[in-house]
mmCIF file of C-alpha atoms and ligand atoms in Angstrom:
data_model
loop_
_atom_site.group_PDB
_atom_site.id
_atom_site.type_symbol
_atom_site.label_atom_id
_atom_site.label_comp_id
_atom_site.label_asym_id
_atom_site.label_seq_id
_atom_site.Cartn_x
_atom_site.Cartn_y
_atom_site.Cartn_z
ATOM 1 C CA MET E 440 176.355 166.404 94.161
ATOM 2 C CA ALA E 441 178.158 169.552 92.978
ATOM 3 C CA GLY E 442 181.879 169.797 93.712
ATOM 4 C CA ARG E 443 182.547 166.076 94.101
ATOM 5 C CA ARG E 444 185.815 165.126 92.550
ATOM 6 C CA GLY E 445 186.283 162.041 90.429
ATOM 7 C CA ALA E 446 188.459 159.106 91.469
ATOM 8 C CA LEU E 447 191.808 158.138 89.983
ATOM 9 C CA ILE E 448 191.669 154.391 89.412
ATOM 10 C CA VAL E 449 194.735 152.616 88.050
ATOM 11 C CA LEU E 450 195.011 149.092 86.684
ATOM 12 C CA GLU E 451 198.422 147.459 86.812
ATOM 13 C CA GLY E 452 199.832 143.994 86.336
ATOM 14 C CA VAL E 453 202.270 141.998 84.264
ATOM 15 C CA ASP E 454 201.832 141.954 80.475
ATOM 16 C CA ARG E 455 198.710 140.090 79.284
ATOM 17 C CA ALA E 456 197.026 140.158 82.674
ATOM 18 C CA GLY E 457 193.917 141.782 81.137
ATOM 19 C CA LYS E 458 194.442 145.423 82.089
ATOM 20 C CA SER E 459 193.235 146.906 78.787
ATOM 21 C CA THR E 460 190.166 144.655 78.567
ATOM 22 C CA GLN E 461 189.217 145.356 82.162
ATOM 23 C CA SER E 462 189.866 149.102 81.893
ATOM 24 C CA ARG E 463 187.521 149.413 78.923
ATOM 25 C CA LYS E 464 184.831 147.306 80.586
ATOM 26 C CA LEU E 465 185.107 149.308 83.772
ATOM 27 C CA VAL E 466 184.657 152.648 82.009
ATOM 28 C CA ASP E 467 181.635 151.308 80.119
ATOM 29 C CA ALA E 468 180.055 149.930 83.294
ATOM 30 C CA LEU E 469 180.685 153.095 85.310
ATOM 31 C CA CYS E 470 179.209 155.265 82.561
ATOM 32 C CA ALA E 471 176.198 152.959 82.268
ATOM 33 C CA ALA E 472 175.703 153.327 86.025
ATOM 34 C CA GLY E 473 175.558 157.113 85.663
ATOM 35 C CA HIS E 474 179.121 158.049 86.605
ATOM 36 C CA ARG E 475 181.272 160.301 84.463
ATOM 37 C CA ALA E 476 184.259 158.120 83.646
ATOM 38 C CA GLU E 477 186.984 158.213 81.012
ATOM 39 C CA LEU E 478 189.809 155.928 79.973
ATOM 40 C CA LEU E 479 193.478 156.884 79.803
ATOM 41 C CA ARG E 480 196.383 154.617 78.957
ATOM 42 C CA PHE E 481 200.126 154.860 79.259
ATOM 43 C CA PRO E 482 201.650 154.567 76.789
ATOM 44 C CA GLU E 483 199.185 155.815 74.179
ATOM 45 C CA ARG E 484 200.858 154.568 70.997
ATOM 46 C CA SER E 485 198.972 156.726 68.512
ATOM 47 C CA THR E 486 200.679 160.012 69.450
ATOM 48 C CA GLU E 487 204.081 161.138 68.148
ATOM 49 C CA ILE E 488 205.941 160.190 71.317
ATOM 50 C CA GLY E 489 203.865 157.046 71.555
ATOM 51 C CA LYS E 490 205.005 156.024 68.075
ATOM 52 C CA LEU E 491 208.648 156.393 69.073
ATOM 53 C CA LEU E 492 208.041 154.326 72.150
ATOM 54 C CA ALA E 493 206.127 151.739 70.156
ATOM 55 C CA SER E 494 209.029 151.341 67.755
ATOM 56 C CA TYR E 495 211.260 150.591 70.752
ATOM 57 C CA LEU E 496 208.786 148.164 72.297
ATOM 58 C CA GLU E 497 208.164 146.473 68.952
ATOM 59 C CA LYS E 498 211.928 146.070 68.492
ATOM 60 C CA LYS E 499 212.019 148.262 65.402
ATOM 61 C CA SER E 500 214.539 150.594 67.023
ATOM 62 C CA GLU E 501 217.405 149.722 69.339
ATOM 63 C CA ASP E 502 218.907 152.975 70.496
ATOM 64 C CA TYR E 503 216.023 154.575 72.170
ATOM 65 C CA PHE E 504 215.779 153.332 75.711
ATOM 66 C CA GLU E 505 217.540 156.163 77.533
ATOM 67 C CA THR E 506 214.848 158.589 76.498
ATOM 68 C CA VAL E 507 211.944 156.177 76.496
ATOM 69 C CA SER E 508 211.482 155.940 80.236
ATOM 70 C CA VAL E 509 212.045 159.639 80.785
ATOM 71 C CA LYS E 510 209.648 160.569 78.020
ATOM 72 C CA LEU E 511 206.997 158.226 79.344
ATOM 73 C CA SER E 512 207.274 159.796 82.719
ATOM 74 C CA SER E 513 207.215 163.325 81.377
ATOM 75 C CA CYS E 514 204.131 162.340 79.401
ATOM 76 C CA ARG E 515 202.357 161.490 82.607
ATOM 77 C CA ARG E 516 203.547 164.800 84.045
ATOM 78 C CA SER E 517 203.048 166.984 81.013
ATOM 79 C CA THR E 518 200.497 169.753 81.072
ATOM 80 C CA ARG E 519 199.352 168.542 77.700
ATOM 81 C CA THR E 520 198.770 165.059 79.120
ATOM 82 C CA CYS E 521 200.652 163.687 76.165
ATOM 83 C CA PRO E 522 200.710 160.813 75.117
ATOM 84 C CA VAL E 523 196.950 160.794 75.438
ATOM 85 C CA PRO E 524 195.532 161.764 72.035
ATOM 86 C CA THR E 525 194.413 165.354 71.570
ATOM 87 C CA SER E 526 195.232 168.070 74.021
ATOM 88 C CA ARG E 527 192.983 167.050 76.846
ATOM 89 C CA PRO E 528 193.109 168.876 80.158
ATOM 90 C CA LEU E 529 195.248 167.552 82.943
ATOM 91 C CA ILE E 530 194.385 164.493 84.987
ATOM 92 C CA LYS E 531 193.860 166.833 87.925
ATOM 93 C CA GLU E 532 191.510 169.032 85.983
ATOM 94 C CA LYS E 533 189.384 166.081 84.881
ATOM 95 C CA LEU E 534 189.189 164.779 88.428
ATOM 96 C CA SER E 535 188.200 168.182 89.761
ATOM 97 C CA GLN E 536 185.444 168.310 87.155
ATOM 98 C CA GLY E 537 183.997 165.186 88.768
ATOM 99 C CA ILE E 538 185.259 162.804 86.095
ATOM 100 C CA THR E 539 186.599 159.464 87.271
ATOM 101 C CA LEU E 540 189.683 158.377 85.344
ATOM 102 C CA VAL E 541 190.415 154.716 84.719
ATOM 103 C CA VAL E 542 194.077 154.409 83.804
ATOM 104 C CA ASP E 543 195.516 151.411 81.951
ATOM 105 C CA ARG E 544 199.073 151.417 83.481
ATOM 106 C CA TYR E 545 200.583 154.366 85.318
ATOM 107 C CA ALA E 546 203.856 155.177 87.040
ATOM 108 C CA PHE E 547 204.073 151.672 88.540
ATOM 109 C CA SER E 548 204.577 150.075 85.129
ATOM 110 C CA GLY E 549 207.165 152.724 84.347
ATOM 111 C CA VAL E 550 209.121 151.902 87.495
ATOM 112 C CA ALA E 551 208.650 148.117 87.323
ATOM 113 C CA PHE E 552 209.720 147.777 83.691
ATOM 114 C CA THR E 553 212.582 150.264 83.813
ATOM 115 C CA SER E 554 214.008 148.976 87.074
ATOM 116 C CA ALA E 555 213.765 145.413 85.767
ATOM 117 C CA LYS E 556 216.625 146.389 83.463
ATOM 118 C CA GLU E 557 220.136 146.194 84.793
ATOM 119 C CA ASN E 558 221.564 149.227 86.585
ATOM 120 C CA PHE E 559 218.299 151.054 87.257
ATOM 121 C CA SER E 560 217.402 151.094 90.950
ATOM 122 C CA LEU E 561 213.814 151.238 92.120
ATOM 123 C CA ASP E 562 214.333 154.543 93.910
ATOM 124 C CA TRP E 563 215.995 156.141 90.903
ATOM 125 C CA CYS E 564 213.104 155.032 88.700
ATOM 126 C CA LYS E 565 210.508 156.473 91.065
ATOM 127 C CA GLN E 566 211.912 159.974 91.005
ATOM 128 C CA PRO E 567 210.472 161.344 87.748
ATOM 129 C CA ASP E 568 206.934 160.258 88.699
ATOM 130 C CA THR E 569 207.110 161.489 92.295
ATOM 131 C CA GLY E 570 204.449 164.106 92.970
ATOM 132 C CA LEU E 571 202.042 162.985 90.269
ATOM 133 C CA PRO E 572 198.374 162.651 91.246
ATOM 134 C CA LYS E 573 198.149 159.736 93.677
ATOM 135 C CA PRO E 574 195.687 157.048 92.685
ATOM 136 C CA ASP E 575 192.682 156.409 94.917
ATOM 137 C CA LEU E 576 192.827 152.738 93.936
ATOM 138 C CA VAL E 577 195.527 150.637 92.298
ATOM 139 C CA VAL E 578 194.200 147.293 91.137
ATOM 140 C CA PHE E 579 196.954 144.767 90.611
ATOM 141 C CA LEU E 580 195.774 142.019 88.271
ATOM 142 C CA GLU E 581 197.577 138.976 89.557
ATOM 143 C CA LEU E 582 198.310 136.175 87.116
ATOM 144 C CA GLN E 583 200.904 133.397 87.052
ATOM 145 C CA LEU E 584 203.572 134.274 84.502
ATOM 146 C CA ALA E 585 203.121 130.938 82.735
ATOM 147 C CA GLU E 586 199.435 131.676 82.295
ATOM 148 C CA ALA E 587 200.163 135.191 81.031
ATOM 149 C CA ALA E 588 202.677 133.773 78.567
ATOM 150 C CA ALA E 589 200.055 131.361 77.231
ATOM 151 C CA ARG E 590 197.671 134.217 76.375
ATOM 152 C CA GLY E 591 197.531 135.471 72.772
ATOM 153 C CA GLY E 592 200.320 137.520 71.271
ATOM 154 C CA PHE E 593 202.759 137.107 74.130
ATOM 155 C CA GLY E 594 206.413 137.011 73.186
ATOM 156 C CA LEU E 595 206.368 139.371 70.224
ATOM 157 C CA GLU E 596 207.447 142.524 72.028
ATOM 158 C CA ARG E 597 210.469 143.620 73.935
ATOM 159 C CA TYR E 598 210.152 142.702 77.630
ATOM 160 C CA GLU E 599 207.935 139.720 76.807
ATOM 161 C CA SER E 600 210.410 137.127 77.957
ATOM 162 C CA GLY E 601 209.925 135.006 81.046
ATOM 163 C CA ALA E 602 213.064 136.264 82.744
ATOM 164 C CA PHE E 603 212.264 139.918 82.192
ATOM 165 C CA GLN E 604 208.641 139.526 83.276
ATOM 166 C CA GLN E 605 209.837 137.766 86.416
ATOM 167 C CA ARG E 606 212.059 140.719 87.272
ATOM 168 C CA ALA E 607 209.262 143.197 86.507
ATOM 169 C CA LEU E 608 206.916 141.200 88.750
ATOM 170 C CA GLN E 609 209.450 141.323 91.589
ATOM 171 C CA ARG E 610 209.602 145.094 91.168
ATOM 172 C CA PHE E 611 205.807 145.335 91.231
ATOM 173 C CA GLN E 612 205.855 143.294 94.442
ATOM 174 C CA GLN E 613 208.369 145.690 95.965
ATOM 175 C CA LEU E 614 206.125 148.622 94.993
ATOM 176 C CA MET E 615 203.125 146.840 96.519
ATOM 177 C CA GLY E 616 204.978 146.693 99.816
ATOM 178 C CA ASP E 617 204.248 150.419 100.145
ATOM 179 C CA VAL E 618 201.217 150.406 102.431
ATOM 180 C CA THR E 619 200.610 154.121 101.958
ATOM 181 C CA LEU E 620 199.261 153.262 98.506
ATOM 182 C CA PRO E 621 195.770 151.797 97.986
ATOM 183 C CA TRP E 622 196.801 148.516 96.328
ATOM 184 C CA LYS E 623 194.145 145.827 95.823
ATOM 185 C CA THR E 624 195.225 142.514 94.389
ATOM 186 C CA VAL E 625 192.668 140.851 92.128
ATOM 187 C CA ASP E 626 192.949 137.268 90.878
ATOM 188 C CA ALA E 627 193.094 137.731 87.096
ATOM 189 C CA SER E 628 193.001 134.026 86.271
ATOM 190 C CA ARG E 629 189.190 133.962 86.529
ATOM 191 C CA SER E 630 186.691 134.770 83.777
ATOM 192 C CA ILE E 631 186.591 138.292 82.351
ATOM 193 C CA GLU E 632 183.163 138.818 83.949
ATOM 194 C CA ASP E 633 184.238 137.630 87.405
ATOM 195 C CA VAL E 634 187.321 139.834 87.359
ATOM 196 C CA HIS E 635 185.220 142.746 86.124
ATOM 197 C CA GLY E 636 182.658 142.282 88.906
ATOM 198 C CA GLU E 637 185.309 142.548 91.585
ATOM 199 C CA ILE E 638 187.037 145.564 90.036
ATOM 200 C CA ARG E 639 183.723 147.297 89.566
ATOM 201 C CA ALA E 640 182.709 146.835 93.200
ATOM 202 C CA LEU E 641 186.090 148.144 94.367
ATOM 203 C CA SER E 642 185.730 151.102 92.011
ATOM 204 C CA GLU E 643 182.236 152.037 93.200
ATOM 205 C CA ASP E 644 183.499 152.129 96.808
ATOM 206 C CA THR E 645 186.526 154.137 95.717
ATOM 207 C CA ILE E 646 184.424 156.720 93.874
ATOM 208 C CA GLN E 647 182.292 157.286 96.984
ATOM 209 C CA ALA E 648 185.318 157.577 99.261
ATOM 210 C CA ALA E 649 187.365 159.787 96.912
ATOM 211 C CA ALA E 650 184.633 162.407 96.837
ATOM 212 C CA GLN E 651 185.232 162.981 100.566
ATOM 213 C CA LYS E 652 188.990 163.447 100.504
ATOM 214 C CA PRO E 653 191.593 165.546 98.715
ATOM 215 C CA LEU E 654 193.688 164.131 95.930
ATOM 216 C CA GLY E 655 197.133 163.074 97.170
ATOM 217 C CA GLU E 656 200.595 163.128 95.620
ATOM 218 C CA LEU E 657 202.414 159.979 94.617
ATOM 219 C CA TRP E 658 205.451 158.910 96.668
ATOM 220 C CA THR E 659 205.647 162.099 98.750
HETATM 221 N N1 NYM P 1499 206.034 150.216 79.826
HETATM 222 C C1 NYM P 1499 204.882 150.849 80.117
HETATM 223 C C2 NYM P 1499 207.258 150.762 80.145
HETATM 224 O O1 NYM P 1499 208.295 150.184 79.867
HETATM 225 N N2 NYM P 1499 207.277 151.975 80.784
HETATM 226 C C3 NYM P 1499 206.132 152.670 81.118
HETATM 227 O O2 NYM P 1499 206.177 153.766 81.707
HETATM 228 C C4 NYM P 1499 204.876 152.073 80.757
HETATM 229 C C5 NYM P 1499 203.599 152.783 81.084
HETATM 230 O O3 NYM P 1499 205.461 149.168 77.844
HETATM 231 N N3 NYM P 1499 205.625 145.974 78.270
HETATM 232 C C6 NYM P 1499 206.016 148.930 79.111
HETATM 233 C C7 NYM P 1499 205.190 147.878 79.739
HETATM 234 C C8 NYM P 1499 204.707 147.055 78.547
HETATM 235 C C9 NYM P 1499 204.659 148.055 77.419
HETATM 236 O O4 NYM P 1499 202.451 147.518 76.737
HETATM 237 C C10 NYM P 1499 203.268 148.577 77.119
HETATM 238 P P1 NYM P 1499 200.874 147.716 76.481
HETATM 239 O O5 NYM P 1499 200.436 146.368 75.968
HETATM 240 O O6 NYM P 1499 200.728 148.808 75.455
HETATM 241 O O7 NYM P 1499 200.246 148.101 77.782
HETATM 242 MG MG1 MG P 1500 197.411 146.278 77.549
#
């Protein structure tokens, strides 16, 4: 139907919960089912800003944090949609063109991981992302931290310590207490296919519903 907007679908969760795998599978499945769907991820490490961030996350630079969180947020806000590669139109523009966006991390990761550091309050961390396009669905991939830690590659990057992940998880839980946001918790300990099936069903419903209502603003 002409004029239907796309849905903004966000996947969140602690590190190694399967967000990237599930985001890619979801886009493929939605496209195969005839939807127009595209993948975005924050941070996108291949861009210039993304490379700076990656060097911080990969512990190759130490002095970068003050700007990292602000830059990440401004990337989500930027008219150039940096750090997504190439100068794609805005999230809003894509949605208004009827394209559903599946986003691998969004403002919630920004707030959870920054506020898990000392001296950064949740409210302070929310401010730079306030007013961004509000997701129509936020899937939280729930996984025990011990299970996440046992998955491949865990422990190599900054933030990948049990204590830090625990604090980030607590922050995610605080954010999930906001009932004005469309959080759906999905058990990520199951097989990739089972998790995918549930996310896909939620997404199909969300795409139908989003077409009938205006896009909101986050945390306003
Ligand atoms: N991260 C992610 C932040 O610290 N701030 C943000 O705004 C975002 C989007 O970067 N540990 C953190 C969370 C993760 C890391 O990991 C990105 P990955 O595997 O590229 O999603
Ligand atoms: Mg990932």
